[in-house]
C-alpha positions as MATLAB code, in Angstrom:
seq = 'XXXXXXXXXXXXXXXXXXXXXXXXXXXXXXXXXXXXXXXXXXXXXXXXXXXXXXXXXXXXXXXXXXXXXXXXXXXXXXXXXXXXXXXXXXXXXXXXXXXXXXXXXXXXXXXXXXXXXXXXXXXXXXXXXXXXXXXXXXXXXXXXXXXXXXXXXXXXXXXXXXXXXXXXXXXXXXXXXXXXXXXXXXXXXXXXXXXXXXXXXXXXXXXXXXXXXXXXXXXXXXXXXXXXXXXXXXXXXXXXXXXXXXXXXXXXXXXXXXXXXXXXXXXXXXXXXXXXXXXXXXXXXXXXXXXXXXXXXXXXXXXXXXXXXXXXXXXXXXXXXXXXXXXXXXXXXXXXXXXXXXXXXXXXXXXXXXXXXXXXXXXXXXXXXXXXXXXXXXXXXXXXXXXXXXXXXXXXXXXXXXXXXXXXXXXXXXXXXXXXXXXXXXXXXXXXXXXXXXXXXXXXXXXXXXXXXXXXXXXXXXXXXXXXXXXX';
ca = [
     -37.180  -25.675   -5.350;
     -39.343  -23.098   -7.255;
     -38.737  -19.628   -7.560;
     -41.393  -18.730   -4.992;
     -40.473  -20.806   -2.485;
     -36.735  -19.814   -2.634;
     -37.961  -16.268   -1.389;
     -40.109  -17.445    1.029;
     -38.191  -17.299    4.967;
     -38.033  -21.173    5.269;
     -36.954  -21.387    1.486;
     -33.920  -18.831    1.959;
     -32.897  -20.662    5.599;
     -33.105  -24.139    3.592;
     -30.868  -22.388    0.796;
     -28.459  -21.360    3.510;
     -28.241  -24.612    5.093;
     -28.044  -26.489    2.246;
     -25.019  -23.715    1.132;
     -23.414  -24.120    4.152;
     -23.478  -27.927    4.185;
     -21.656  -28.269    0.904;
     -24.226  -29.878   -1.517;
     -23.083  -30.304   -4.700;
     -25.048  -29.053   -7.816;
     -24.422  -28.526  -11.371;
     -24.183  -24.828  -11.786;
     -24.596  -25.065  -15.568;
     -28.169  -25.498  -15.174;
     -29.491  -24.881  -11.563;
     -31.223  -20.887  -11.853;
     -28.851  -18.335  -12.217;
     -30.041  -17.189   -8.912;
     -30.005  -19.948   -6.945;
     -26.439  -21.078   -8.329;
     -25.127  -17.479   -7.433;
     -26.809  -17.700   -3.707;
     -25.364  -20.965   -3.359;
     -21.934  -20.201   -3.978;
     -22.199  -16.715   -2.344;
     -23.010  -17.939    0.978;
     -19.847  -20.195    2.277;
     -17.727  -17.777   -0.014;
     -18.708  -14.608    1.690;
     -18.763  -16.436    5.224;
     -14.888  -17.775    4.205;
     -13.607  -14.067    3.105;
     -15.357  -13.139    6.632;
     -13.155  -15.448    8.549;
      -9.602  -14.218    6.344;
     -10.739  -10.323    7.430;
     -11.020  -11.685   11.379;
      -7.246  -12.780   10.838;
      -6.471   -9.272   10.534;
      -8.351   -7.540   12.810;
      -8.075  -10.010   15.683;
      -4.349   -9.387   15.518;
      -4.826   -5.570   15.488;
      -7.131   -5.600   18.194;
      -5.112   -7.342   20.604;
      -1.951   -5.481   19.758;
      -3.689   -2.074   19.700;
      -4.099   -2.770   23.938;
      -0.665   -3.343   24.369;
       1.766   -0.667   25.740;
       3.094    1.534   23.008;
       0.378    0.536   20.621;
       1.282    3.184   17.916;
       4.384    0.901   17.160;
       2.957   -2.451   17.574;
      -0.130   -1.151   15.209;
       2.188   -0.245   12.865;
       4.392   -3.236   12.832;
       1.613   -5.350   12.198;
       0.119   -3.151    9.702;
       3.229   -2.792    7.835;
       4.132   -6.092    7.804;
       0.760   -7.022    6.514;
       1.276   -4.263    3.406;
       4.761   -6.536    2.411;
       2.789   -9.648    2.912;
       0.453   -8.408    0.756;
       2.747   -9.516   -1.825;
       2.736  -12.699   -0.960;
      -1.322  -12.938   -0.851;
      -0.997  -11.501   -4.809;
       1.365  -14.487   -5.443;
      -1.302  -16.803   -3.876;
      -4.253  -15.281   -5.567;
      -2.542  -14.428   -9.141;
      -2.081  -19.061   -8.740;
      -5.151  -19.457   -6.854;
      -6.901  -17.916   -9.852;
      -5.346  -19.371  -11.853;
      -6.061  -22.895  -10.428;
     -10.067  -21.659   -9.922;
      -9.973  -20.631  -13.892;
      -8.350  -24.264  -14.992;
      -9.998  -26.236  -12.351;
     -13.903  -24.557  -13.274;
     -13.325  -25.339  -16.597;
     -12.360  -28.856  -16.648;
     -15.649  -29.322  -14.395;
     -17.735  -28.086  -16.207;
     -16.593  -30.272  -19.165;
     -17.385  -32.706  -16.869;
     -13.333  -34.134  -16.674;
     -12.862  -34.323  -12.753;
      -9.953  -36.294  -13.285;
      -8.090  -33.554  -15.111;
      -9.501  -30.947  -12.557;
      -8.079  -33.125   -9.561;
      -4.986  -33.426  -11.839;
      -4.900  -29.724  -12.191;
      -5.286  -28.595   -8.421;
      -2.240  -30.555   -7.417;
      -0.117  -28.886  -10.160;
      -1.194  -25.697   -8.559;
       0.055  -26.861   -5.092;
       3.492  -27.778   -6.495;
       3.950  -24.622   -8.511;
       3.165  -22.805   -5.252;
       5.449  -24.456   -2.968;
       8.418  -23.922   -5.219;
       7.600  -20.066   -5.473;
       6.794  -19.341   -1.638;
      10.009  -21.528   -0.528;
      11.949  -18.670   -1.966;
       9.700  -15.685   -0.676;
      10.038  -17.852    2.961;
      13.763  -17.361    2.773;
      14.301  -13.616    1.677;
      11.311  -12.533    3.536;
      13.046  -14.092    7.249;
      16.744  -12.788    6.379;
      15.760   -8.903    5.701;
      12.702   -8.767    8.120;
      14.196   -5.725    9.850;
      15.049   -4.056    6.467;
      11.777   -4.622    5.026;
      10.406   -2.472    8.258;
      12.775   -0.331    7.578;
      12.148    0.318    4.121;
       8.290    1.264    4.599;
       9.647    3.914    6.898;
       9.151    2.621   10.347;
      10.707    4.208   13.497;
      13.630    2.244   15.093;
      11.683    1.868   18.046;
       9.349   -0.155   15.758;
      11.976   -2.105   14.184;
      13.603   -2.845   17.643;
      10.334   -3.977   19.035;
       8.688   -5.729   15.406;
      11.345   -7.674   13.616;
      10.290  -10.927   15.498;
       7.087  -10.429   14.327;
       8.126   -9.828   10.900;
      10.668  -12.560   10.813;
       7.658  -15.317   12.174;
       5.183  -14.201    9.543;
       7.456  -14.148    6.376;
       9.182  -17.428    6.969;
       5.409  -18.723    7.607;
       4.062  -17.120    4.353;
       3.748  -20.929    2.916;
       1.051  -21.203    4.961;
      -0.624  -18.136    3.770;
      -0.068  -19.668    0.377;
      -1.518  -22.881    0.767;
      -4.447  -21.805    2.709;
      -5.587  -19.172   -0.640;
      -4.451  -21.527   -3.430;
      -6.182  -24.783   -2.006;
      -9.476  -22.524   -1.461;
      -8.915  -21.202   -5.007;
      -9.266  -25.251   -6.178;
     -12.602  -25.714   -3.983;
     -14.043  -22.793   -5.670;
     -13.400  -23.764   -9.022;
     -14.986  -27.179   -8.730;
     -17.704  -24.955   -6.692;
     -17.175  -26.507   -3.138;
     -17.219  -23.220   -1.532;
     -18.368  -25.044    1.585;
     -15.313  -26.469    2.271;
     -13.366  -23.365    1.276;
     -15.462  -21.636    4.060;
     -14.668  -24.603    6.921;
     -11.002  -24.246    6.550;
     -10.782  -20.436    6.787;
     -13.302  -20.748   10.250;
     -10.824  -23.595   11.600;
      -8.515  -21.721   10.868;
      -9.763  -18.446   12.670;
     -11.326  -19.948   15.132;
      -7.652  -21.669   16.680;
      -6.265  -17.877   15.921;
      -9.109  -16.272   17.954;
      -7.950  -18.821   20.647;
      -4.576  -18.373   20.281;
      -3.987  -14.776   20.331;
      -5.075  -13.560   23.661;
      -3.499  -16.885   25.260;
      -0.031  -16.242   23.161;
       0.293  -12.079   23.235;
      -0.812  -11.821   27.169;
       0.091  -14.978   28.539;
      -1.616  -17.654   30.321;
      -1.234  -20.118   33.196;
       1.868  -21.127   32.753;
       2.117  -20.163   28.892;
       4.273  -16.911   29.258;
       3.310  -13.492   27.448;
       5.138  -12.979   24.565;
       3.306   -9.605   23.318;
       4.105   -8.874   19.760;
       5.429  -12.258   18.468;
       2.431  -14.299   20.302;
      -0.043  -12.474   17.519;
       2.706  -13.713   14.753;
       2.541  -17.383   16.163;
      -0.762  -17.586   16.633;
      -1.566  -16.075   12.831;
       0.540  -18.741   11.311;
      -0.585  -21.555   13.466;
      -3.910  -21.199   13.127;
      -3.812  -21.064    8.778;
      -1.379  -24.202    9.614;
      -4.086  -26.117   10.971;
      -6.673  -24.791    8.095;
      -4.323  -26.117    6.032;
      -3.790  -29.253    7.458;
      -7.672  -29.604    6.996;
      -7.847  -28.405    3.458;
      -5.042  -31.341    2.550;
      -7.084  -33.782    4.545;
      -9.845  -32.864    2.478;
      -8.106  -32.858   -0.851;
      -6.316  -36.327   -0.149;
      -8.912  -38.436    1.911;
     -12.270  -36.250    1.709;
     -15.165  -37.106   -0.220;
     -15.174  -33.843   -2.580;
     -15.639  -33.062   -5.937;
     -12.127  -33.092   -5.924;
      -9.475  -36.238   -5.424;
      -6.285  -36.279   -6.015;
      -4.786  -39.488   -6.041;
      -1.047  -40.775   -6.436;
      -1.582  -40.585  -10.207;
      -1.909  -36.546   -9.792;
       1.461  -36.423   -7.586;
       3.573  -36.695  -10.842;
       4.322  -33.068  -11.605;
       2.794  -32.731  -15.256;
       4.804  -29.313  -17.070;
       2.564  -28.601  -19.395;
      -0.099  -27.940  -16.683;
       1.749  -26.229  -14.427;
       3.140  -23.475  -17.387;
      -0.715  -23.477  -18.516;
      -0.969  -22.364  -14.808;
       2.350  -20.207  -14.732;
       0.840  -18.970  -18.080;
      -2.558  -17.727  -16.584;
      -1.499  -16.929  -12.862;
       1.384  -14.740  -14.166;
      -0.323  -11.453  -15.370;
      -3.013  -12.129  -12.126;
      -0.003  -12.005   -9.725;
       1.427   -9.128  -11.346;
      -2.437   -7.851  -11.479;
      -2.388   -7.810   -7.579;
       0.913   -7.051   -6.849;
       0.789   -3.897   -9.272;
      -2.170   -3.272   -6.513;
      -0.068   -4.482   -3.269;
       2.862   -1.959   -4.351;
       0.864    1.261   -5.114;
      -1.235    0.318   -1.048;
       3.046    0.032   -0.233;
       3.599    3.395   -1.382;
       0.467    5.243    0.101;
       1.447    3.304    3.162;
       4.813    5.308    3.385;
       3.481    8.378    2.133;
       0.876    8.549    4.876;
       3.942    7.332    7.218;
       5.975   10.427    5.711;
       3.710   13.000    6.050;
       1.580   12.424    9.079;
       4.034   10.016   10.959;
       4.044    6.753   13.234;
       0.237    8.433   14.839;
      -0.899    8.944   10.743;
       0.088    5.434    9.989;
      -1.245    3.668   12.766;
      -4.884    5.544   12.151;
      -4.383    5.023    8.243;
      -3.873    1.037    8.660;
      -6.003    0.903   10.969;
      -8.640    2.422    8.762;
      -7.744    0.237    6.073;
      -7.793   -3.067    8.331;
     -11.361   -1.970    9.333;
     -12.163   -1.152    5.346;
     -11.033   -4.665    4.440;
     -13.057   -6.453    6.713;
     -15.823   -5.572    4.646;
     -14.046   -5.731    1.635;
     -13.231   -9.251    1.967;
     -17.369  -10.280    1.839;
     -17.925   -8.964   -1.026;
     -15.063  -10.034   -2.722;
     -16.169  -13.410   -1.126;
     -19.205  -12.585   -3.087;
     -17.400  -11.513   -6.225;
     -15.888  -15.329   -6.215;
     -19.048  -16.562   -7.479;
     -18.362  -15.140  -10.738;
     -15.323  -16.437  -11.303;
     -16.829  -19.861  -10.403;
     -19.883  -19.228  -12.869;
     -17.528  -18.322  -15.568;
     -15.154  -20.971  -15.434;
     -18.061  -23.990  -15.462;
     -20.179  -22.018  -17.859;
     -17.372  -21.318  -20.281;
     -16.434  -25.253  -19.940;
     -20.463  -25.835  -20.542;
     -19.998  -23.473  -23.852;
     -23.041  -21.195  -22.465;
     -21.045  -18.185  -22.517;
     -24.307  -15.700  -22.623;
     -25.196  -17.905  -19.008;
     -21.945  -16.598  -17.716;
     -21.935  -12.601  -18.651;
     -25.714  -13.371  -16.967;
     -24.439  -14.826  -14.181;
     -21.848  -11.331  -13.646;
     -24.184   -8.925  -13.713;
     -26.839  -10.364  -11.019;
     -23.470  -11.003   -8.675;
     -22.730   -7.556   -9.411;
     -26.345   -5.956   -8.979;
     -26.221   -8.098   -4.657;
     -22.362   -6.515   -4.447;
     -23.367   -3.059   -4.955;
     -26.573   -3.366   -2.287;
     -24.548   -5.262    0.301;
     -21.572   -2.506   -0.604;
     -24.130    0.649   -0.219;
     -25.386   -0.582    3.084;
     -21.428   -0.934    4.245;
     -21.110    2.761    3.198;
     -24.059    4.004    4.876;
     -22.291    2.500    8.146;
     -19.162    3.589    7.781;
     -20.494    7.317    7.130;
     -22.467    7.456   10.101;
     -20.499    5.643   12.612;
     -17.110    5.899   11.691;
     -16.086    6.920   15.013;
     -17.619    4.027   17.383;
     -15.875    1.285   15.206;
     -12.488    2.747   15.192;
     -12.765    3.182   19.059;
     -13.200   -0.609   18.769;
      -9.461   -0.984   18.106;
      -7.602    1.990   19.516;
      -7.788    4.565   22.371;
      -5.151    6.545   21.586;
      -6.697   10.093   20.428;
      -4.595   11.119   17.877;
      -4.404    7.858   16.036;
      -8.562    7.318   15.923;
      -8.643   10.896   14.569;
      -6.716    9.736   11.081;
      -8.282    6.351   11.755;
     -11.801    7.945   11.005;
     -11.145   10.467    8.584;
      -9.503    7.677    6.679;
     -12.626    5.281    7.113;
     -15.203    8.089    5.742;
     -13.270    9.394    2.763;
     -12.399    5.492    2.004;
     -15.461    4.326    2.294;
     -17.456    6.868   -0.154;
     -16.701    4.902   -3.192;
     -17.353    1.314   -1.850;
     -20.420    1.204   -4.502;
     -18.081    1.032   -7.077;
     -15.517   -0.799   -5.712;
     -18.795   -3.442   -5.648;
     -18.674   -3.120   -9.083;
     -14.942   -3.274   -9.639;
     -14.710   -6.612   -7.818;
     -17.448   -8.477   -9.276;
     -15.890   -7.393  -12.962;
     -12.141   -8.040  -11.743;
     -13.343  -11.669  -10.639;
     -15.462  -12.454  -14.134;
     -12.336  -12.096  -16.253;
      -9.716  -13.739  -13.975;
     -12.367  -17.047  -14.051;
     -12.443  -17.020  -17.654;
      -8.784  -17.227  -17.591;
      -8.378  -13.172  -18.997;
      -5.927  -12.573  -16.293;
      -4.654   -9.471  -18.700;
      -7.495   -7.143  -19.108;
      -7.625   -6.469  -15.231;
      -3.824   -6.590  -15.214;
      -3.481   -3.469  -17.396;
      -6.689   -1.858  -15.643;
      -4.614   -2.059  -12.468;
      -1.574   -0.444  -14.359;
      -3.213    2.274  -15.146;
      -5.169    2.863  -12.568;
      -2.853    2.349   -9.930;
       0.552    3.336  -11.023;
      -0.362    6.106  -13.844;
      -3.257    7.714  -11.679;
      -3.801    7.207   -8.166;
       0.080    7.142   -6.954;
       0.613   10.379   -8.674;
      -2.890   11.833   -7.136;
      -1.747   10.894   -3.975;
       1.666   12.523   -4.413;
      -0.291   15.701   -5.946;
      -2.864   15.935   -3.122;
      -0.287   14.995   -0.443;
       2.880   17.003   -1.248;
       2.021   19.789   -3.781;
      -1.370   20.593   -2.141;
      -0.300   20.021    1.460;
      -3.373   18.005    2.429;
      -0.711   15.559    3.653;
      -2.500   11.971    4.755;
      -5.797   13.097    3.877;
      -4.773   13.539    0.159;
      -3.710    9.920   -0.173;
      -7.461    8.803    1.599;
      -9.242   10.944   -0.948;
      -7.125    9.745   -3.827;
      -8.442    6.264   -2.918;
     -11.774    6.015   -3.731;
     -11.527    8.572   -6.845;
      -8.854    6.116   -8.559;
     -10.839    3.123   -7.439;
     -14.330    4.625   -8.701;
     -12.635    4.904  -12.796;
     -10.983    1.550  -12.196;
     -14.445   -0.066  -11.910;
     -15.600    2.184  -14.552;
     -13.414    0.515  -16.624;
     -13.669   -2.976  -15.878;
     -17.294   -2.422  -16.769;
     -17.009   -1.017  -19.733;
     -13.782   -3.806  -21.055;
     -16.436   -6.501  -19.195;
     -19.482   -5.288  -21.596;
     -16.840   -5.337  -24.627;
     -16.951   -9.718  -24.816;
     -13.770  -10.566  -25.451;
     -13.122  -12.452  -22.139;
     -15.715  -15.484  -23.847;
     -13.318  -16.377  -26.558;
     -10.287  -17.170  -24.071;
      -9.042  -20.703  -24.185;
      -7.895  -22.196  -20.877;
];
């Protein structure tokens, strides 16, 4: 396809279908453009689907009665779990890194070989998060600073989705092995299975149906874990029987140590990356729960649900580069790669400054999507506008975050997030919340400030090289 037609209207639907189907291309030498489009699609469409998981929960539980504590059961539960999701990304990148390089030398075997080293490593980690998470589900609660009528009315919730975070585990780390051997297609089809039996689900489990009785609360944590169950199911399917880029075989099944601590190696600093991340969104979480209370909370995580819907696209988006990197590292065309970055970054910001423009304007409509409750949507939408005036950069941030976790540089974001996190926006949120009295609304504003000179960063570290020379 030439460069013309690609940006004529049947070239870019053509592009899109053949995205969405799953052809496979070499993205060593296809254009830089097309390569990035190509992965883009099914990866944005499959970080789409993992943002419906959230807010298809929160809508149905923020129409239940005493929606302030439901809201903030699920939304509290979701900031622990957000541990677990850094433990499956910090191996999921690690498997895309490993996996995208071994392709693009052109070794499938050892890519296949790879992936299912991943999927062991993973199962013996999240076995023990499982346990812990299911015993103390009513201390965790309690330890973000719920209400007891929260804890009273959540810990079933809690206890379903922590004892089912293997799921959640699989379902990231087997996408993370599709996108490094650049299926994003099939990345994409398990999330949308996956959503698509939650969407059913959720109404029929939380209100009841036929003779399927209503069981409020815990129906939304059933039907979360069932449905990634069955995307999961899929993905192994796929992995086992399918007709990928990908095969693992009995062969791979023999766990292989020097793999897995190459993977232990690289996913190490990347889960501590996002869990240095998930801990300082714990600790605005209670602050905002401290100073405003259970109405505060529910409008703050509600703001933030609504936030990461978008988010989730364009880090979707952002995955490209990490694929890029990877293969083009493994092709030794490292200047391809750092090209490859910056054009992913240049479609995040647009895509991020139209998101922005929305958010500014009608803040008010979407949050009246998920609650009716007048006190919560009024923190809900201050939260969304102050948030969302630095989603430009958080564009940025993403795209650079993604480029030196796929070359395998899991440390230079790791320390970014350090920093920027723990040594600047916690203490500007304590600042602005506490010493300045602006209570919640000085933990929204410290948000996009410490996110803006986190991506400021990246860039800069990004521009610096030193992510090409890293062995993987």
């Amino acid at each position: 396809m030439t460069r013309n037609s690609t940006f004529t209207l049947s070239g870019i639907f053509a592009l899109i279908k053949q995205a969405i189907r799953g052809e496979h291309l070499d993205y060593t030498s296809v254009s830089i453009r097309k390569a990035v489009f190509m992965l883009a699609i099914p990866m944005i469409l499959e970080m789409s689907m993992e943002s419906v998981f959230a807010v298809v929960d929160l809508f149905f539980v923020g129409h239940l009665k005493n929606s302030q504590h439901t809201l903030q059961t699920v939304a509290l539960t979701e900031s622990v779990l957000s541990i677990v999701y850094s433990l499956a990304i910090g191996i999921s990148m690690a498997a895309t890194a490993v996996v995208a390089r071994r392709v693009g030398e052109k070794n499938i075997d050892a890519a296949s070989k790879s992936g299912m080293q991943a999927i062991w490593l993973a199962m013996g980690i999240t076995a023990v998060v499982s346990i812990v998470g299911f015993i103390f589900s009513a201390d965790i609660l309690r330890a973000m600073g719920a209400e007891e009528e929260t804890i009273v009315m959540g810990t079933k919730y809690t206890h379903i989705m922590m004892g089912g975070s293997l799921v959640i585990m699989m379902l990231f780390l087997i996408n993370g092995i599709f996108r490094g051997a650049g299926d994003a297609s099939m990345a994409m089809k398990s999330l949308w299975l996956g959503n698509i039996c939650n969407i059913i689900l959720c109404p029929i489990l939380i209100n009841g149906f036929g003779p399927i009785p209503a069981f409020g609360l815990t129906g939304a944590a059933i039907a979360a874990t069932s449905g990634r169950g069955i995307g999961v199911c899929y993905q192994l399917y796929h992995l086992f029987r399918g007709n990928g880029i990908i095969k693992i075989r009995a062969r791979h099944l023999i766990p292989d140590w020097s793999i897995i601590k190459s993977m232990v190696t690289i996913g190490s600093p990347g889960t501590l990356q996002f869990i240095i991340g998930s801990c300082s969104w714990i600790l605005l979480a209670r602050l905002v729960a401290q100073t405003g209370h259970s109405a505060a909370s529910a409008g703050y995580q509600t703001a933030i649900r609504v936030v990461m819907f978008f988010l989730l696209p364009a880090w979707g988006l952002s995955n490209a580069a990490a694929t890029l990197v990877g293969q083009n590292l493994g092709a030794h065309q490292p200047q391809r790669a750092e090209q490859s970055v910056i054009a992913t970054a240049k479609y995040n910001v647009l895509f991020m400054a139209l998101v922005s423009v929305i958010f500014l304007a009608g803040a008010d409509p979407v949050i009246s999507i998920f609650t009716n409750q007048a006190e919560v949507k009024e923190f809900a939408v201050r939260a969304l506008r102050i948030i969302s005036a630095g989603y430009v950069f958080y564009g940025i941030g993403m795209v650079m975050v993604n480029a030196f976790n796929g070359a395998g540089d899991t440390w230079t974001p790791t320390w970014i997030n350090l920093f920027g996190f723990w040594l600047f926006q916690i203490p500007l949120a304590y600042l602005l919340a506490r010493f300045f009295d602006l209570g919640p609304t000085g933990v929204f504003v410290a948000i996009p400030v410490s996110e803006t000179a986190i991506s400021i960063a990246a860039y800069i570290l990004f521009r610096r090289g030193r992510w090409k020379t890293i062995a993987v």
